[in-house]
XYZ file of C-alpha atoms in Angstrom:
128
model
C 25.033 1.536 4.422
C 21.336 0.890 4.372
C 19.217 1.021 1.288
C 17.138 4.004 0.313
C 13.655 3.128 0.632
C 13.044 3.197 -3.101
C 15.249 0.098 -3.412
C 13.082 -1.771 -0.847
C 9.604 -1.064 -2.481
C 11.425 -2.035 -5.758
C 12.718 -5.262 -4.291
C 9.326 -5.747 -2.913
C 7.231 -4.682 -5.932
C 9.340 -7.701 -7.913
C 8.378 -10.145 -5.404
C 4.934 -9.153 -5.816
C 4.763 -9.201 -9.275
C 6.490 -13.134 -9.155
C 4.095 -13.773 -6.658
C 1.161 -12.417 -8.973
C 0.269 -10.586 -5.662
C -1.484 -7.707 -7.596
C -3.511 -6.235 -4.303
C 0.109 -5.733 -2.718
C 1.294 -4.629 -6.244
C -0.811 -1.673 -6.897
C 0.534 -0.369 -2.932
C 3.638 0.614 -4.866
C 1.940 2.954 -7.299
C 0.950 6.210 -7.489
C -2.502 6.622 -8.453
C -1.519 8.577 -11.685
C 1.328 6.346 -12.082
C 2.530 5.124 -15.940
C 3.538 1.448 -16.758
C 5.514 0.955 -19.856
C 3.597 -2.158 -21.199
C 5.945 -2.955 -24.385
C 6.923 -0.059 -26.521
C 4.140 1.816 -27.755
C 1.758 0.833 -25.555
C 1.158 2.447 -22.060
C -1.226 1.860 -18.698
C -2.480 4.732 -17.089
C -3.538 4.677 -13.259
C -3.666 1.737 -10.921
C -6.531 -0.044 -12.528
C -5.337 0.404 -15.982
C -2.277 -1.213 -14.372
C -3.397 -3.768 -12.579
C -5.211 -5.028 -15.558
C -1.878 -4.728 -17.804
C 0.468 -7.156 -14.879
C -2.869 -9.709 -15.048
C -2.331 -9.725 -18.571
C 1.638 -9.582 -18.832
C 1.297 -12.699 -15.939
C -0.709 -14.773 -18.900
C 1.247 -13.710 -21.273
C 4.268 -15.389 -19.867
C 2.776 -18.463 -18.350
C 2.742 -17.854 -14.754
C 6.437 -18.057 -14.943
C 7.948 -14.446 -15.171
C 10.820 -13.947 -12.755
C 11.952 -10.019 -12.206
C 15.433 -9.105 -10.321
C 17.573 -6.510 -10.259
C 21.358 -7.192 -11.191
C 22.474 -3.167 -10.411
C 21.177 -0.033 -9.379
C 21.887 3.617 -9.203
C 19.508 5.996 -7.460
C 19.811 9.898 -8.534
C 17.288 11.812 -5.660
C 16.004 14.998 -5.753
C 14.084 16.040 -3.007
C 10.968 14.143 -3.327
C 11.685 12.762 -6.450
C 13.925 9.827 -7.209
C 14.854 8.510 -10.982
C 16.578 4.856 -10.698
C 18.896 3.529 -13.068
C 18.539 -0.638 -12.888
C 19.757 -3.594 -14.436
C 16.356 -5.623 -14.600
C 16.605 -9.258 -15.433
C 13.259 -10.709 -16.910
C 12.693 -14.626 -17.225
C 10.227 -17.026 -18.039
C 9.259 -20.634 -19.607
C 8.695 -18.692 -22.831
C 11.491 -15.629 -21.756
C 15.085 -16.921 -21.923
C 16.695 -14.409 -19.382
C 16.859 -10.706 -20.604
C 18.616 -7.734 -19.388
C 16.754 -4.363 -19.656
C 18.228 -1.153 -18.866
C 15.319 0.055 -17.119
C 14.303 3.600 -15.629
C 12.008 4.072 -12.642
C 10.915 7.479 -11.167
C 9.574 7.592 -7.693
C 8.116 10.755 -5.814
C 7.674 10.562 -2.220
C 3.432 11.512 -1.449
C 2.190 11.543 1.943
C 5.217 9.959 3.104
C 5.810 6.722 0.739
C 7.886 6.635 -1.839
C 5.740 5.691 -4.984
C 6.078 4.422 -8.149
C 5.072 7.578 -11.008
C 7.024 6.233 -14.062
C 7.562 2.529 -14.286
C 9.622 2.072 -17.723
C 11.339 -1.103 -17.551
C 12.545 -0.718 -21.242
C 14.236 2.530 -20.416
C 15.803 4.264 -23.364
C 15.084 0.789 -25.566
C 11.856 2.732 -25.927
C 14.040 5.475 -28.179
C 14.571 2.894 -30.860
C 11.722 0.326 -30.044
C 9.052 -0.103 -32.949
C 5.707 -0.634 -31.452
């Protein structure tokens, strides 16, 4: 069966972000989109976002490594929430799962990246 498309720009969207490719990044974002930077703090917007991943690539040395171990994909006409096992690593990350959440809406006939939460419902009992 082939993958939904959501799973590709996902798949894609991690090698970007290991590749620090931030140009190619911010393709998989809606302009209005929201990045869950660590609990309690939020980017707004691709440059808001942009500026977060340039930070979050400092932050963990160049190193961070982002896969996906497991996904589920609930779609609803142009809207699609994924369920995913995202693995984060780094020199100063030992390897992490999060159960994260992703929302995607399809505009103008991409399927783009609204809610980007990779600490799904961690974020319910997080302290910021």
């Amino acid at each position: 069966m082939a993958q939904h498309p959501v799973e590709q720009q996902i798949a894609q969207a991690d090698k970007a972000i290991m590749a620090e490719d931030f140009d190619t990044l911010m393709q998989f974002y809606a302009a209005d989109a929201l990045l869950v930077v660590k609990p309690g703090m939020n980017a707004i917007g691709k440059a808001q976002i942009r500026k977060a991943f340039e930070a979050i690539a400092g932050y963990f040395e160049h190193s961070l490594q982002v896969t996906q171990a497991g996904m589920v994909l609930l779609p609803a006409g142009d809207t699609v929430l994924a369920l995913a096992r995202t693995m984060v690593s780094a020199n100063n990350l030992p390897a992490t799962e999060r159960q994260a959440t992703y929302v995607f809406r399809l505009i103008d006939g991409q399927w783009l990246c609204v809610i980007d939460n990779s600490y799904g419902h961690a974020l319910l009992t997080a302290t910021a």
